[in-house]
Structure formats: structure tokens, C-alpha cells
Short mmCIF file of C-alpha atoms in Angstrom, two decimals:
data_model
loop_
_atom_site.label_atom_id
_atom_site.label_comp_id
_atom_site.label_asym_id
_atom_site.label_seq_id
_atom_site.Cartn_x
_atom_site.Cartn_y
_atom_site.Cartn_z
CA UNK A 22 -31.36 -34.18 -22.62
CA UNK A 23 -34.33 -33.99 -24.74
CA UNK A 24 -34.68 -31.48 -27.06
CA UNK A 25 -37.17 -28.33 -26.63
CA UNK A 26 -37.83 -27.74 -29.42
CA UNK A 27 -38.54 -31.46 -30.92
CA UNK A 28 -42.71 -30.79 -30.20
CA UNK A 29 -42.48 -27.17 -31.10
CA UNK A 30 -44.35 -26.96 -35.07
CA UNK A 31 -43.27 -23.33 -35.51
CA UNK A 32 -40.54 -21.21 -33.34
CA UNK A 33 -41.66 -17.85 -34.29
CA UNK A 34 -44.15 -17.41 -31.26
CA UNK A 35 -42.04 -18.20 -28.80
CA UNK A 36 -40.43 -14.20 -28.72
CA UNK A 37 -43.84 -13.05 -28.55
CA UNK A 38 -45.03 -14.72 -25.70
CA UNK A 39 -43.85 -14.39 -22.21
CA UNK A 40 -45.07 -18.04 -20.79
CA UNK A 41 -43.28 -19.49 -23.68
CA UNK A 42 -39.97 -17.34 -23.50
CA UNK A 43 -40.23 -18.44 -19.76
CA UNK A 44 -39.76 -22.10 -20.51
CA UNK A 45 -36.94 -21.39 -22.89
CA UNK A 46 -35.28 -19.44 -20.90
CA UNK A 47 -35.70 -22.08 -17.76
CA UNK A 48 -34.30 -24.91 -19.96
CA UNK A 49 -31.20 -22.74 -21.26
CA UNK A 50 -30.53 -21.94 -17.71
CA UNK A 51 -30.68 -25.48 -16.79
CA UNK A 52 -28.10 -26.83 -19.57
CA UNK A 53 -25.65 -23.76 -18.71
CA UNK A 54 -26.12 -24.98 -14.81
CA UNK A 55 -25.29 -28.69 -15.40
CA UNK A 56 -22.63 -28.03 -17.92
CA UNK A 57 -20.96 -25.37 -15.38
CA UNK A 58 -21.33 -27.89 -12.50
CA UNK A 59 -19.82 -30.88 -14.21
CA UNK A 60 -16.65 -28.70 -15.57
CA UNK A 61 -16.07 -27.27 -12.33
CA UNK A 62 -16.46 -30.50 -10.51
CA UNK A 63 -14.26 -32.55 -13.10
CA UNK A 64 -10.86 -29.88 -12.95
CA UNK A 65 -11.73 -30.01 -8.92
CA UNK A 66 -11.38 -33.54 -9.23
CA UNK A 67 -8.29 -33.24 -11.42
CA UNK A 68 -6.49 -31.22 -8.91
CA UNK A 69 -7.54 -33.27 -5.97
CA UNK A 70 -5.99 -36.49 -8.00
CA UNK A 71 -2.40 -34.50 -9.21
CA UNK A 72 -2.65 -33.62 -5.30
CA UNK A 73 -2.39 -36.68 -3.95
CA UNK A 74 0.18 -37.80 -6.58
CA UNK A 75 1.77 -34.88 -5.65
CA UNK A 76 1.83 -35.86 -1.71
CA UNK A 77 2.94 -39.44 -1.95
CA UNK A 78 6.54 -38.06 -2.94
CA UNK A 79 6.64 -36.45 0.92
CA UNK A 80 5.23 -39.43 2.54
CA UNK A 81 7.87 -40.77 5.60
CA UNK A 82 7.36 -41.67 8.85
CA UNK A 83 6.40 -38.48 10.49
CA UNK A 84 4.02 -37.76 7.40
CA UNK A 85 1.95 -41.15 7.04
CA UNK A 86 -0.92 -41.36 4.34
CA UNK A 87 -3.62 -40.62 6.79
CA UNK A 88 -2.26 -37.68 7.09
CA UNK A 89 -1.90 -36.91 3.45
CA UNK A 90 -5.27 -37.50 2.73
CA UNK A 91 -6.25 -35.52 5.38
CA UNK A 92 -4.18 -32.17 4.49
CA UNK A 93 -5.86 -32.72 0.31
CA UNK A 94 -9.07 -33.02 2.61
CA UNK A 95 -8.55 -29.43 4.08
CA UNK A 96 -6.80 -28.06 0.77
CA UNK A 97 -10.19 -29.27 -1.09
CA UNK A 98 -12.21 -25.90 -0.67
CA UNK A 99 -9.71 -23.87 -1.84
CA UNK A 100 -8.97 -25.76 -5.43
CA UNK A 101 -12.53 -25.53 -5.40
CA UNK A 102 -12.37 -21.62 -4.74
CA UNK A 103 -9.56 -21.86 -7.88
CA UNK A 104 -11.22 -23.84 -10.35
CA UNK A 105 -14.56 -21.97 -10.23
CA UNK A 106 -14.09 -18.99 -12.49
CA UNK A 107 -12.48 -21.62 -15.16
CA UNK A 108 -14.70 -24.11 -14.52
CA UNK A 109 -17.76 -21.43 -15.32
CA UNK A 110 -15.68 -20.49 -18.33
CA UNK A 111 -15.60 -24.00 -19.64
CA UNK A 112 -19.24 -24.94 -18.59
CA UNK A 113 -20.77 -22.18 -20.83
CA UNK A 114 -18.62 -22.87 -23.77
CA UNK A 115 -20.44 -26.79 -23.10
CA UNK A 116 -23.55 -26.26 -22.44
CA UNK A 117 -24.40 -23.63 -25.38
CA UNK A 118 -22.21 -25.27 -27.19
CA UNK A 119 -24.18 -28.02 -26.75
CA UNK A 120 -27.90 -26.16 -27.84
CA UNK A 121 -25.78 -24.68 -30.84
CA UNK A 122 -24.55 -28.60 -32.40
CA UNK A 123 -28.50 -29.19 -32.29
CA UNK A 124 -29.01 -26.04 -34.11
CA UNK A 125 -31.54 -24.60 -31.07
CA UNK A 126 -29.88 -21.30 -30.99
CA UNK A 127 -30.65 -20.55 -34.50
CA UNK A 128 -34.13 -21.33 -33.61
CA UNK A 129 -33.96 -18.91 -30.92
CA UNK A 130 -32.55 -16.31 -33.22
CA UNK A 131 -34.84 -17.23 -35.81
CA UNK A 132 -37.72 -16.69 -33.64
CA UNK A 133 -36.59 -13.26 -32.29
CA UNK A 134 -34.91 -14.04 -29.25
CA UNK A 135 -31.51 -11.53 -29.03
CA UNK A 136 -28.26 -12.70 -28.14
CA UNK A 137 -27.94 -10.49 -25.20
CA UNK A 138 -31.25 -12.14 -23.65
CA UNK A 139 -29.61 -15.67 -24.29
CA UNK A 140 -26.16 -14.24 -22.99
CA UNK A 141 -28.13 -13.03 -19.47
CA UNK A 142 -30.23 -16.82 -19.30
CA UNK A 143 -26.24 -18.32 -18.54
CA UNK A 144 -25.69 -15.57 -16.52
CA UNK A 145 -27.73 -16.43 -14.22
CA UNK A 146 -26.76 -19.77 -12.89
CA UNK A 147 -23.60 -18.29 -13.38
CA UNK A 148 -24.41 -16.10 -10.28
CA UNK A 149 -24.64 -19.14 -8.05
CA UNK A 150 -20.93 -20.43 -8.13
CA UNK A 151 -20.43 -16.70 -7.47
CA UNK A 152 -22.33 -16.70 -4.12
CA UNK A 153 -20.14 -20.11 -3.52
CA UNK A 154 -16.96 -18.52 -4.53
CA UNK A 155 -17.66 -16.09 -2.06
CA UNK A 156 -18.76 -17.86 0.57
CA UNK A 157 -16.00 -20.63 0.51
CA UNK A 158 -13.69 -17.14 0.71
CA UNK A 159 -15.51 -16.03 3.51
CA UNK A 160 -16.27 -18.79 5.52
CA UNK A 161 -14.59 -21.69 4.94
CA UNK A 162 -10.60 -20.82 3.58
CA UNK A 163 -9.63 -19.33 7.28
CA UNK A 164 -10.32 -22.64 8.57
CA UNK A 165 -9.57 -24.97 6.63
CA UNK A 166 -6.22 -23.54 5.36
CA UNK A 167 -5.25 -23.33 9.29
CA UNK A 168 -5.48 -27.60 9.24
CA UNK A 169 -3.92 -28.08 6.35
CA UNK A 170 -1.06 -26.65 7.45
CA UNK A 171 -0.88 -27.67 10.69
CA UNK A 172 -0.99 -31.01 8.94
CA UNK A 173 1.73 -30.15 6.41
CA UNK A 174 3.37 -26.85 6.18
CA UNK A 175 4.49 -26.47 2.67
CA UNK A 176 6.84 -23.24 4.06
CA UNK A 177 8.87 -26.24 5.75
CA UNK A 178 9.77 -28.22 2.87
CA UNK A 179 10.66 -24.93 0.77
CA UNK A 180 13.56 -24.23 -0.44
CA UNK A 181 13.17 -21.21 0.19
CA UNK A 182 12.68 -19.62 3.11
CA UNK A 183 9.28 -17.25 3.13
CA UNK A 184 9.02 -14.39 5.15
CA UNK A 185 5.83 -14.92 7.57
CA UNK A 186 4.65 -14.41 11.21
CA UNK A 187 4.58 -10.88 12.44
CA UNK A 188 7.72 -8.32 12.55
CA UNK A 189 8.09 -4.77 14.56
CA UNK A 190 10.62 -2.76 16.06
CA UNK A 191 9.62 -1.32 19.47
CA UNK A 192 11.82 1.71 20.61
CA UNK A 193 12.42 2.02 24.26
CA UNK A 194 12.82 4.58 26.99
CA UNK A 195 13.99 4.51 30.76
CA UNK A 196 13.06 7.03 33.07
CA UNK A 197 15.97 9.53 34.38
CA UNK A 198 16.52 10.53 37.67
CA UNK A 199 14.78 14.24 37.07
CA UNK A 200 11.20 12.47 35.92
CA UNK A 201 11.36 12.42 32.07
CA UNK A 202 12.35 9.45 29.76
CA UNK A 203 15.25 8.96 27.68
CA UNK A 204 15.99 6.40 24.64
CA UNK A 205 17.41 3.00 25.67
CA UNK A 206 17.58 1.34 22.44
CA UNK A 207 14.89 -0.72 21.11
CA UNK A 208 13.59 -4.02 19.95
CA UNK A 209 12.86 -6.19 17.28
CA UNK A 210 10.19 -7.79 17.84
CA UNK A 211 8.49 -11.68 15.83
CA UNK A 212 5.57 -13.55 16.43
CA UNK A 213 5.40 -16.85 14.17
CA UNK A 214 1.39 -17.22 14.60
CA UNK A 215 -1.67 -16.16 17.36
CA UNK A 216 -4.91 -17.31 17.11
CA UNK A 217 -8.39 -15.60 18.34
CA UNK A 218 -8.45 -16.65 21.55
CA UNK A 219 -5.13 -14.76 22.46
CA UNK A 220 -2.80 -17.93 22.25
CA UNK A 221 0.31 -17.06 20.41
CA UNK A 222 2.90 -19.36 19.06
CA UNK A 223 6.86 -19.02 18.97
CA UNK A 224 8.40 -15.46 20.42
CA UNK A 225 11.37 -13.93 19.19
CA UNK A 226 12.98 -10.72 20.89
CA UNK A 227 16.28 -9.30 20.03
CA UNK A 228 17.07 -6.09 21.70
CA UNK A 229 19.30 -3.12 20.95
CA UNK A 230 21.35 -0.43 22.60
CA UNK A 231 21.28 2.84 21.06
CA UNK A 232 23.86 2.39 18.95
CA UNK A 233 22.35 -0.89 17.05
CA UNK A 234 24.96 -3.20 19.15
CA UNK A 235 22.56 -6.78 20.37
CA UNK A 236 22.31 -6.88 24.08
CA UNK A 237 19.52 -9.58 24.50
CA UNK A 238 18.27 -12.10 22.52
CA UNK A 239 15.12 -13.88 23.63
CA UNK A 240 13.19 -16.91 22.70
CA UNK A 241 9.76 -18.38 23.92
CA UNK A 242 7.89 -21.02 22.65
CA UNK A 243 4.27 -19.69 23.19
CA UNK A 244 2.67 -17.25 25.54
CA UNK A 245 -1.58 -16.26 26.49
CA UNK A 246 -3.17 -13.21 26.56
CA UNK A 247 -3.25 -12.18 30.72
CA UNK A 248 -5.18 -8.74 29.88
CA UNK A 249 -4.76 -5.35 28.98
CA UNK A 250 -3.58 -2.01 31.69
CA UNK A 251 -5.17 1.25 30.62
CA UNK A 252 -2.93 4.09 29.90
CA UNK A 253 -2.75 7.51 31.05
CA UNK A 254 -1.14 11.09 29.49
CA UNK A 255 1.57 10.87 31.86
CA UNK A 256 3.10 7.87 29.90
CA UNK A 257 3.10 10.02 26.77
CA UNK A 258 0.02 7.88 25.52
CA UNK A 259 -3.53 9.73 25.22
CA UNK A 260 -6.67 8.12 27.53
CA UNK A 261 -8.55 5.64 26.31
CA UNK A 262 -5.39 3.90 24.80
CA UNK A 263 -4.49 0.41 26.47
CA UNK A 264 -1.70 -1.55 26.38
CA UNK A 265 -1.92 -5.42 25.83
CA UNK A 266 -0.36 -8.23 27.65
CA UNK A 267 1.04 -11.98 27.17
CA UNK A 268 2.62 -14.25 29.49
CA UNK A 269 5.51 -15.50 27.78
CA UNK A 270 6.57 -19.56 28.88
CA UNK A 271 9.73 -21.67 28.11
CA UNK A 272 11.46 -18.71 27.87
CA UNK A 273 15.53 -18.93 26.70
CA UNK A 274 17.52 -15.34 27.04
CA UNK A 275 20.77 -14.78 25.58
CA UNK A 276 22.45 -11.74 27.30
CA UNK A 277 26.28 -10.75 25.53
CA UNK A 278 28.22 -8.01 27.18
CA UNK A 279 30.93 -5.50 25.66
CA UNK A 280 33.66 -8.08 25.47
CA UNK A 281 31.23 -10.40 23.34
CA UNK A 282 31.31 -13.28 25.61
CA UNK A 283 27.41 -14.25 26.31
CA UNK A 284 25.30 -15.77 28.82
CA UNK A 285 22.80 -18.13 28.45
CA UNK A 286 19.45 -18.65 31.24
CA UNK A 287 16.14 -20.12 31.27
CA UNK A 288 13.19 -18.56 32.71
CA UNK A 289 10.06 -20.40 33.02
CA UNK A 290 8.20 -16.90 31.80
CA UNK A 291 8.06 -13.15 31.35
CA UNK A 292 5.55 -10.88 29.83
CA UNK A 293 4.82 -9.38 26.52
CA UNK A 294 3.35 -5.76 25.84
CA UNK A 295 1.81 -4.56 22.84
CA UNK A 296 -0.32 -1.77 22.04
CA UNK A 297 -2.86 -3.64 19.92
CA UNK A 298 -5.61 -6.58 21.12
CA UNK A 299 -5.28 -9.93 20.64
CA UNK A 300 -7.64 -9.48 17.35
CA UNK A 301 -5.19 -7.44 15.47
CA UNK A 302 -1.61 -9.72 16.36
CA UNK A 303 -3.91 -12.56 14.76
CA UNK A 304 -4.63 -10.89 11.47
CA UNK A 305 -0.64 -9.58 11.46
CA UNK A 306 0.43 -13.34 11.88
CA UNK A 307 -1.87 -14.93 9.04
CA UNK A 308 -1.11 -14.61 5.26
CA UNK A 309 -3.24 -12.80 3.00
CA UNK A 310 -4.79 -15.86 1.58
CA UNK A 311 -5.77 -17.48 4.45
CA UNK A 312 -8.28 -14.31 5.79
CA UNK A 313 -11.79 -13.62 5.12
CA UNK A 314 -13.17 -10.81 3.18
CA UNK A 315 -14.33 -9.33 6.18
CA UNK A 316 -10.49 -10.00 8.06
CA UNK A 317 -8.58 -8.63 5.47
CA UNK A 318 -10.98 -5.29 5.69
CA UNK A 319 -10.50 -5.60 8.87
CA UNK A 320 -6.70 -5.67 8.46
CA UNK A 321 -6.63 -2.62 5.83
CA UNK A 322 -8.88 -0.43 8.54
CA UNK A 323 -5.97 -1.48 10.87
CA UNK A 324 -3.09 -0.49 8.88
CA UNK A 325 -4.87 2.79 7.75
CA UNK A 326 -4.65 3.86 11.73
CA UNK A 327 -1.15 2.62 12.36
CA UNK A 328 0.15 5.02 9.22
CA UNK A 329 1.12 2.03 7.04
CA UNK A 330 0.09 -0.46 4.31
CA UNK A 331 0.64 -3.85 3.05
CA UNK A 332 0.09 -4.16 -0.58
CA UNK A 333 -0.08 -8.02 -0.45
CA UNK A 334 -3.52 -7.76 2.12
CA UNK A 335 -5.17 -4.99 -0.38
CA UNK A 336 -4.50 -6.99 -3.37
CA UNK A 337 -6.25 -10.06 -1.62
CA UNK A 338 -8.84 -8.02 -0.41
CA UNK A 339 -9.52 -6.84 -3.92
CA UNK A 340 -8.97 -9.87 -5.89
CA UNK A 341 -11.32 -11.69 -3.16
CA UNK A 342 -14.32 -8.73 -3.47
CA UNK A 343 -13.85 -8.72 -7.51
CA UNK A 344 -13.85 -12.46 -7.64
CA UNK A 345 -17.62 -12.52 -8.65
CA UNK A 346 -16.93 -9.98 -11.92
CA UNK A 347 -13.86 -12.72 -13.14
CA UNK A 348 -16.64 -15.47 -13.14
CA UNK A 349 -19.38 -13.26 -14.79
CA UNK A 350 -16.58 -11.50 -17.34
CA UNK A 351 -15.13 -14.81 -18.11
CA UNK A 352 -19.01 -16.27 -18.65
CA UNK A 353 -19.13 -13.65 -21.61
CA UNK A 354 -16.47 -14.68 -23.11
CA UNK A 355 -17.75 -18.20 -23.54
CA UNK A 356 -20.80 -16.88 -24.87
CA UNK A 357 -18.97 -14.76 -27.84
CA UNK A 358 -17.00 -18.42 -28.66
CA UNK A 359 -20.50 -19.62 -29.26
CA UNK A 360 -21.98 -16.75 -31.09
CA UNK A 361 -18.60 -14.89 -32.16
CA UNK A 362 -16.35 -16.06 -34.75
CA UNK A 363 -15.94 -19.54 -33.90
CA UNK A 364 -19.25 -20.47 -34.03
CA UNK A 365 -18.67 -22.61 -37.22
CA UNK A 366 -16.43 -24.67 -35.69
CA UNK A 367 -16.58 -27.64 -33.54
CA UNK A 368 -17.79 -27.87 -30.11
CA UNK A 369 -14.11 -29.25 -28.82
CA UNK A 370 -12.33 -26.52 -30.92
CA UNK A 371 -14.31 -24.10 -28.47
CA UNK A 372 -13.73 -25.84 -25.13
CA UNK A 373 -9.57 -25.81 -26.34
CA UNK A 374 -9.85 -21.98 -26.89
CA UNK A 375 -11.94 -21.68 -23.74
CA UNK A 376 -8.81 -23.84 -21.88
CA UNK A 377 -6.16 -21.49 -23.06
CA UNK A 378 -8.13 -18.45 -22.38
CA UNK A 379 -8.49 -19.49 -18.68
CA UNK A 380 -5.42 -20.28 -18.06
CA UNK A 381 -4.36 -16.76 -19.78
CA UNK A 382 -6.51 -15.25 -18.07
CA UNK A 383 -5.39 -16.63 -14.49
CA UNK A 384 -2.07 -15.73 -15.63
CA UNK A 385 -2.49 -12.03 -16.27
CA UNK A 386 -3.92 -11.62 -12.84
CA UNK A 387 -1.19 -13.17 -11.17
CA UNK A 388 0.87 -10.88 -13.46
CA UNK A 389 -0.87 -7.50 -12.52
CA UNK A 390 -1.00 -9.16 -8.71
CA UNK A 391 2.90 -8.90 -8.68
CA UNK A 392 3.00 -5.68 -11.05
CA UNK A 393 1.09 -4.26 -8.39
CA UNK A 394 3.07 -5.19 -5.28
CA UNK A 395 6.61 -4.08 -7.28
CA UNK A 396 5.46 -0.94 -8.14
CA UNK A 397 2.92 -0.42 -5.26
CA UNK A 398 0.33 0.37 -7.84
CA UNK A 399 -3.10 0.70 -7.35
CA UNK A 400 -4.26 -2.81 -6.19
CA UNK A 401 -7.83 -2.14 -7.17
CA UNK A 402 -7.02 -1.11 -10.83
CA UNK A 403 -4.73 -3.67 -11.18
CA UNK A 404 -7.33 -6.53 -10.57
CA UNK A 405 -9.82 -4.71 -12.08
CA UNK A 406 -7.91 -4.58 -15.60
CA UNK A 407 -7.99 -7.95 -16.87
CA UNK A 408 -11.43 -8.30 -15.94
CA UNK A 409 -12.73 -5.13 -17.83
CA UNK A 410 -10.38 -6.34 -20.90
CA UNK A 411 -12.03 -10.01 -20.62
CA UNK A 412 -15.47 -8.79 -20.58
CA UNK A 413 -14.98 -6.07 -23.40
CA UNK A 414 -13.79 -8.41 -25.51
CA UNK A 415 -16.48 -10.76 -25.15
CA UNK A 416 -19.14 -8.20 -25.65
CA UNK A 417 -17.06 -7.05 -28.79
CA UNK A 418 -17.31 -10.36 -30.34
CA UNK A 419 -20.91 -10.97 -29.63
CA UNK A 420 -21.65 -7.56 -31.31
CA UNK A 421 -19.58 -8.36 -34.18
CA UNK A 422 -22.47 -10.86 -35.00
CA UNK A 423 -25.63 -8.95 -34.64
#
């Protein structure tokens, strides 16, 4: 890229006039862009490639390449989602790195332009892999996370088993002879997955007499959403309140009496009742990291009125709405490697440092992340820390050189 400043006779003018500071500021803006672009493309590419490495050691017959390629396919947009706040990191280390090896940032300085002005001219492009980051959260990782792994379900090949799907314990009553109801034990309850439409995947029902001992055990392999029966105050339930049903098919019951010996019999289906719509048993089957911004509020505003809370949804729902401040904190601390105290040195000395602090910096959020879910700590302090600490120290070092 051609200099600006190779037909300019004298600099000085250009921080006294606006139609001038205008074109500067359009052709920083432009390096920081296409330096941010090609470092955030090039580690997306790197991840894609140690991907599909990666996948060729789990290739057999059920899992064919097709199918490999297919699941990095899916698992594309959210490396992408990854890579972005580093990738910005890295791309405004280059590209002012870049104007500084020409010596065009002394020029600016020379002609009165301040740091801070320079500093808010990468901002800006900045701010569009922020919209992206957020709209790959919002719109695209629900999806495409869903394919991927109903391509290849890296829970499956774990060695260790993961806790997922949905678990409750339902108390229930019988009625007595006089009218009222009494306690007859309860029942744990799992869902493995539902979707939107209603559709749920594997049931599991175990249920227990009052004094813990397993009566039943059931097992279906899917059920649909039939419809939901309004309830009234003589069930104990206040108006307005439904209850939600599923027809259960395939169904396999295991019934064992007092002397332990058990009976086994199919049904070909039953129903399920819950007192929540279809909506809510698919946002209390997914994982945190495969839900929208908007599903994981909507999962929080769901907890708040059941009386409970899961830490690992608000710390994805915070992490997810803070995203943009990681990419714009981490965008100042490029700019204080280029102004701050290794500004003498050379341009891959920078992009090294800028590597380490990225990775550091990924690090210590994963590190308050699990901080936060041990302790049950605030979420949103949590993931608000290193990004405050980031961005004060890169407005510390830029200061240091005014």
C-alpha cells in the first residue's frame, strides 16, 4: 500500500484541517481493517486445518470423510466466533505496526494528531467484527452447533461422561378416599434433547415410593407435544396455569416388586406432563454454548420464576453480551504495543507479545468462567474483570508516552 504521506511537502496542516484529518483518518482505518481481516481469517484458517487433522484420527466406517468435512463445515462459525477477539488483537498490532516501520505515525504526531484520536481511527473497524461476533452468537451458533453434532457428537467419544439433557424430580400425590391428596413418592425425571417444534428425544423415568425404594423404571425413545389442559384451584394449582403434554412412543417399563424380582413390558406409548411449554424443555435440554443471546435471557427469566439458577447459562449470557468490550479492550492493548514501550522494537517482536497476550488473556477468562461457577460468584463481575484489567492497562501504557 502506497504511502500517504509520499506527496504530502509538509505534515503540519494536516491537524488543522478537517478535510485533510478526514483522509488520514480514512486510510488508518483502512490498514487497521485489512490487517484485522487477514489475522482473523489466517488463525480461522489455522483452526479449520488442525481440525481436520484432528478428525481424520476418528474416521471409520460409520464416520466417512464426507462426513468429517461436513461437521468442520458446521464447527466453522464458531472458531470464527473464537478467533475474532485475537484475531482483532493481532490485526492492530499489524496494521499500525505497519504505518509505524514507515515512520507515518511520527508524522501524525509531529503534525498534532493525539494518540487517543489515532487509538479511536482502529477502533472503529474494530466495531465491525464486533457486530459479526455478535451476530454469529446470535444467529448462526444455535444452528449450526445442532449439525455438527448430530454429525459427530464429541460427548460420545469422551472419556468422560458429561452431564447434559434435562434433569427434575417430580413429587407425586394420589387422591384418598375422603377427597384430599396424599404423597405417593415421586419421580426422577431426563430428557436427552427437544427441539422447537415440541419433538423430544430419549425419555428416562425412574419412579419412587416414599421411602426412596425404585418401583418403575421407564424408557422411551422420543415423544411430540399433543397439547396443553388448563388447570384449576381445585388441583392445588392457581388459574391461568397449564399443564403440558407429550405422547411418549417405544416405550420399555421396568416394574420390581418388594421381593426384587422385576418385570419387564413394552408399550407402544404413554404420556408425559410437565408444567412448562415446549419452549422452555428446549432451552433446559441445550448447553449454554449452543443458545442465542436472546435464549439464554430467555433461560435466566425462566429460572428466575422457577426459584433457581444455573451459573453455567449466566456466565454464557454474560461472556456472550460482553464479548464486544474483549474485542475493543484487547484493540487497546495493541495500540499501547505500538505507542507504549515497545515501540522501538520490531514489528514481529510486537505481533509475539500480542500472541501471548491473547492467549493470556483467553486464559484468564476461562479461569474467572470456572472461578465463578465454583464459588457461584458474580458471573457478571467475573467476566467483566479481565476485560477492565486489559483495557486499563492499555490506556496506562499509551499515557505513559504522552
Amino acid at each position: 500500500m502506497r504511502s500517504l504521506f509520499a506527496k504530502t511537502p509538509s505534515a503540519e496542516p494536516l491537524a488543522q484541517k478537517p478535510g485533510q484529518l478526514k483522509v488520514l483518518g480514512r486510510y488508518v482505518r483502512r490498514n487497521a481493517l485489512l490487517a484485522i481481516i487477514g489475522a482473523v481469517v489466517g488463525l480461522w484458517a489455522l483452526q479449520l486445518i488442525f481440525s481436520y487433522l484432528s478428525e481424520l484420527d476418528s474416521l471409520d466406517d460409520s464416520y466417512t470423510m464426507s462426513e468429517a468435512i461436513k461437521y468442520i463445515f458446521y464447527r466453522s462459525p464458531y472458531f470464527l466466533e473464537q478467533f475474532i477477539p485475537t484475531g482483532a488483537l493481532l490485526g492492530a498490532v499489524v496494521g499500525l505496526g505497519l504505518l509505524a516501520n514507515k515512520s507515518e505515525l511520527v508524522v501524525m504526531r509531529a503534525a498534532g494528531v493525539s494518540i487517543y484520536r489515532i487509538v479511536g481511527w482502529v477502533l472503529q473497524p474494530a466495531l465491525i467484527f464486533v457486530l459479526l461476533a455478535l451476530a454469529i452468537n446470535q444467529f448462526v451458533l444455535p444452528h449450526s452447533n445442532q449439525l455438527a453434532k448430530e454429525i459427530n457428537d464429541e460427548d460420545s467419544r469422551s472419556l468422560v461422561t458429561s452431564v447434559r439433557g434435562y434433569w427434575t424430580v417430580q413429587p407425586r400425590f394420589e387422591n384418598a378416599k375422603d377427597g384430599s391428596t396424599k404423597p405417593a413418592g415421586s419421580d426422577i425425571l431426563y430428557i436427552d434433547y427437544a427441539d422447537v417444534q415440541g419433538n423430544i428425544g430419549e425419555v428416562k423415568r425412574w419412579h419412587l415410593d416414599n421411602d426412596g425404594n425404585l418401583q418403575t423404571a421407564i424408557h422411551a425413545k422420543n415423544g411430540q407435544y399433543v397439547g396443553r389442559q388448563a388447570l384449576d384451584s381445585r388441583s392445588g394449582t392457581p388459574n391461568g396455569q397449564y399443564r403440558y403434554e407429550w405422547q411418549l412412543n417405544d416405550m420399555t417399563t421396568l416394574s420390581i416388586n418388594q421381593g426384587f424380582e422385576s418385570s419387564q413390558a413394552v408399550f407402544a406409548s404413554d404420556t408425559l406432563s410437565l408444567p412448562f411449554a415446549p419452549e422452555s424443555v428446549y432451552l433446559l435440554t441445550r448447553k449454554a454454548e449452543d443458545l442465542s443471546l436472546t435464549q439464554l435471557y430467555e433461560h435466566r427469566q425462566f429460572m428466575r420464576g422457577q426459584g433457581n439458577r444455573s451459573l453455567e447459562h449466566e456466565l454464557a449470557f454474560w461472556q456472550k453480551l460482553l464479548s464486544p468490550l474483549s474485542i475493543l479492550s484487547l484493540v487497546i492493548v495493541a495500540c499501547s504495543f505500538v505507542f507504549g514501550s515497545l515501540r522501538t522494537h520490531s514489528l514481529g517482536l510486537r505481533i509475539v507479545v500480542a500472541l501471548l497476550f491473547g492467549l493470556l488473556f483467553s486464559y484468564v477468562q476461562d479461569l474467572v468462567g470456572f472461578v465463578s461457577l465454583a464459588t457461584g460468584f458474580s458471573p457478571l463481575l467475573m467476566v467483566l474483570l479481565p476485560i477492565l484489567g486489559s483495557a486499563a492497562l492499555g490506556f496506562y501504557l499509551i499515557k505513559r508516552q504522552m
